[in-house]
Amino acid sequence: FGIATLLVATEGRRSPMVGALAQLAGVAFLLGIFAFVGGVYSHIYTGVRTPSPIVPMGGTSFAIGWLFLAIAAFGFQATKQK
């Protein structure tokens, strides 16, 4: 929700590349949520072991999302004060 709010609030003050990076960050965060948190919860609540690379791939997806968001932060332009 934070990424979506950021995109709406900065409409017109960002380049297309920054918008794409922010959207990729949102996708990476969603993948991280499903892979990392889903894998951990399924193991805790059901006792079924998830395939071993699922949880680390989710954590990596979170890290990639933060990287995309950090890179995108440099492309936002400040609003002009009147």
mmCIF file of N, CA and C in Angstrom, residues 11-45:
data_model
loop_
_atom_site.group_PDB
_atom_site.id
_atom_site.type_symbol
_atom_site.label_atom_id
_atom_site.label_comp_id
_atom_site.label_asym_id
_atom_site.label_seq_id
_atom_site.Cartn_x
_atom_site.Cartn_y
_atom_site.Cartn_z
ATOM 1 N N GLU A 11 2.629 11.625 -8.754
ATOM 2 C CA GLU A 11 2.250 11.679 -10.168
ATOM 3 C C GLU A 11 2.638 13.027 -10.748
ATOM 4 N N GLY A 12 3.373 13.004 -11.851
ATOM 5 C CA GLY A 12 3.797 14.230 -12.498
ATOM 6 C C GLY A 12 5.137 14.766 -12.003
ATOM 7 N N ARG A 13 5.670 14.202 -10.918
ATOM 8 C CA ARG A 13 6.953 14.669 -10.389
ATOM 9 C C ARG A 13 8.025 13.599 -10.499
ATOM 10 N N ARG A 14 7.791 12.590 -11.294
ATOM 11 C CA ARG A 14 8.780 11.534 -11.440
ATOM 12 C C ARG A 14 8.897 11.144 -12.901
ATOM 13 N N SER A 15 10.047 10.629 -13.241
ATOM 14 C CA SER A 15 10.263 10.184 -14.614
ATOM 15 C C SER A 15 9.629 8.806 -14.806
ATOM 16 N N PRO A 16 9.426 8.400 -16.050
ATOM 17 C CA PRO A 16 8.869 7.059 -16.290
ATOM 18 C C PRO A 16 9.748 5.946 -15.713
ATOM 19 N N MET A 17 11.085 6.147 -15.736
ATOM 20 C CA MET A 17 11.973 5.121 -15.189
ATOM 21 C C MET A 17 11.792 4.982 -13.677
ATOM 22 N N VAL A 18 11.611 6.098 -12.992
ATOM 23 C CA VAL A 18 11.402 6.059 -11.547
ATOM 24 C C VAL A 18 10.084 5.364 -11.228
ATOM 25 N N GLY A 19 9.056 5.635 -12.024
ATOM 26 C CA GLY A 19 7.780 4.957 -11.826
ATOM 27 C C GLY A 19 7.899 3.462 -12.027
ATOM 28 N N ALA A 20 8.659 3.067 -13.037
ATOM 29 C CA ALA A 20 8.859 1.633 -13.294
ATOM 30 C C ALA A 20 9.642 0.975 -12.162
ATOM 31 N N LEU A 21 10.666 1.662 -11.656
ATOM 32 C CA LEU A 21 11.434 1.110 -10.539
ATOM 33 C C LEU A 21 10.572 0.966 -9.287
ATOM 34 N N ALA A 22 9.724 1.945 -9.029
ATOM 35 C CA ALA A 22 8.844 1.869 -7.871
ATOM 36 C C ALA A 22 7.839 0.728 -8.025
ATOM 37 N N GLN A 23 7.338 0.531 -9.238
ATOM 38 C CA GLN A 23 6.425 -0.592 -9.464
ATOM 39 C C GLN A 23 7.142 -1.930 -9.309
ATOM 40 N N LEU A 24 8.379 -2.012 -9.799
ATOM 41 C CA LEU A 24 9.161 -3.238 -9.612
ATOM 42 C C LEU A 24 9.434 -3.498 -8.132
ATOM 43 N N ALA A 25 9.657 -2.432 -7.375
ATOM 44 C CA ALA A 25 9.852 -2.590 -5.935
ATOM 45 C C ALA A 25 8.596 -3.178 -5.292
ATOM 46 N N GLY A 26 7.430 -2.681 -5.700
ATOM 47 C CA GLY A 26 6.177 -3.221 -5.177
ATOM 48 C C GLY A 26 5.988 -4.691 -5.510
ATOM 49 N N VAL A 27 6.320 -5.064 -6.730
ATOM 50 C CA VAL A 27 6.209 -6.468 -7.136
ATOM 51 C C VAL A 27 7.186 -7.331 -6.336
ATOM 52 N N ALA A 28 8.404 -6.831 -6.144
ATOM 53 C CA ALA A 28 9.399 -7.585 -5.374
ATOM 54 C C ALA A 28 8.949 -7.759 -3.926
ATOM 55 N N PHE A 29 8.341 -6.718 -3.339
ATOM 56 C CA PHE A 29 7.831 -6.834 -1.972
ATOM 57 C C PHE A 29 6.709 -7.877 -1.892
ATOM 58 N N LEU A 30 5.813 -7.872 -2.868
ATOM 59 C CA LEU A 30 4.727 -8.865 -2.863
ATOM 60 C C LEU A 30 5.267 -10.294 -2.995
ATOM 61 N N LEU A 31 6.218 -10.472 -3.893
ATOM 62 C CA LEU A 31 6.833 -11.795 -4.033
ATOM 63 C C LEU A 31 7.519 -12.208 -2.739
ATOM 64 N N GLY A 32 8.182 -11.259 -2.104
ATOM 65 C CA GLY A 32 8.839 -11.553 -0.837
ATOM 66 C C GLY A 32 7.855 -11.941 0.245
ATOM 67 N N ILE A 33 6.728 -11.262 0.286
ATOM 68 C CA ILE A 33 5.710 -11.588 1.285
ATOM 69 C C ILE A 33 5.208 -13.010 1.081
ATOM 70 N N PHE A 34 4.850 -13.325 -0.148
ATOM 71 C CA PHE A 34 4.309 -14.662 -0.401
ATOM 72 C C PHE A 34 5.344 -15.762 -0.200
ATOM 73 N N ALA A 35 6.565 -15.537 -0.650
ATOM 74 C CA ALA A 35 7.582 -16.584 -0.550
ATOM 75 C C ALA A 35 8.135 -16.704 0.866
ATOM 76 N N PHE A 36 8.600 -15.612 1.439
ATOM 77 C CA PHE A 36 9.242 -15.667 2.750
ATOM 78 C C PHE A 36 8.242 -15.943 3.862
ATOM 79 N N VAL A 37 7.256 -15.062 3.982
ATOM 80 C CA VAL A 37 6.291 -15.198 5.067
ATOM 81 C C VAL A 37 5.428 -16.443 4.871
ATOM 82 N N GLY A 38 5.011 -16.687 3.645
ATOM 83 C CA GLY A 38 4.207 -17.888 3.388
ATOM 84 C C GLY A 38 4.958 -19.165 3.701
ATOM 85 N N GLY A 39 6.235 -19.225 3.324
ATOM 86 C CA GLY A 39 7.035 -20.413 3.617
ATOM 87 C C GLY A 39 7.238 -20.626 5.106
ATOM 88 N N VAL A 40 7.494 -19.534 5.826
ATOM 89 C CA VAL A 40 7.703 -19.642 7.275
ATOM 90 C C VAL A 40 6.401 -20.037 7.972
ATOM 91 N N TYR A 41 5.302 -19.375 7.624
ATOM 92 C CA TYR A 41 4.023 -19.707 8.255
ATOM 93 C C TYR A 41 3.578 -21.126 7.940
ATOM 94 N N SER A 42 3.743 -21.555 6.726
ATOM 95 C CA SER A 42 3.320 -22.917 6.397
ATOM 96 C C SER A 42 4.128 -23.939 7.172
ATOM 97 N N HIS A 43 5.395 -23.662 7.388
ATOM 98 C CA HIS A 43 6.214 -24.596 8.169
ATOM 99 C C HIS A 43 5.811 -24.584 9.636
ATOM 100 N N ILE A 44 5.538 -23.409 10.193
ATOM 101 C CA ILE A 44 5.191 -23.307 11.611
ATOM 102 C C ILE A 44 3.817 -23.902 11.899
ATOM 103 N N TYR A 45 2.818 -23.552 11.085
ATOM 104 C CA TYR A 45 1.449 -23.956 11.394
ATOM 105 C C TYR A 45 1.071 -25.347 10.909
#
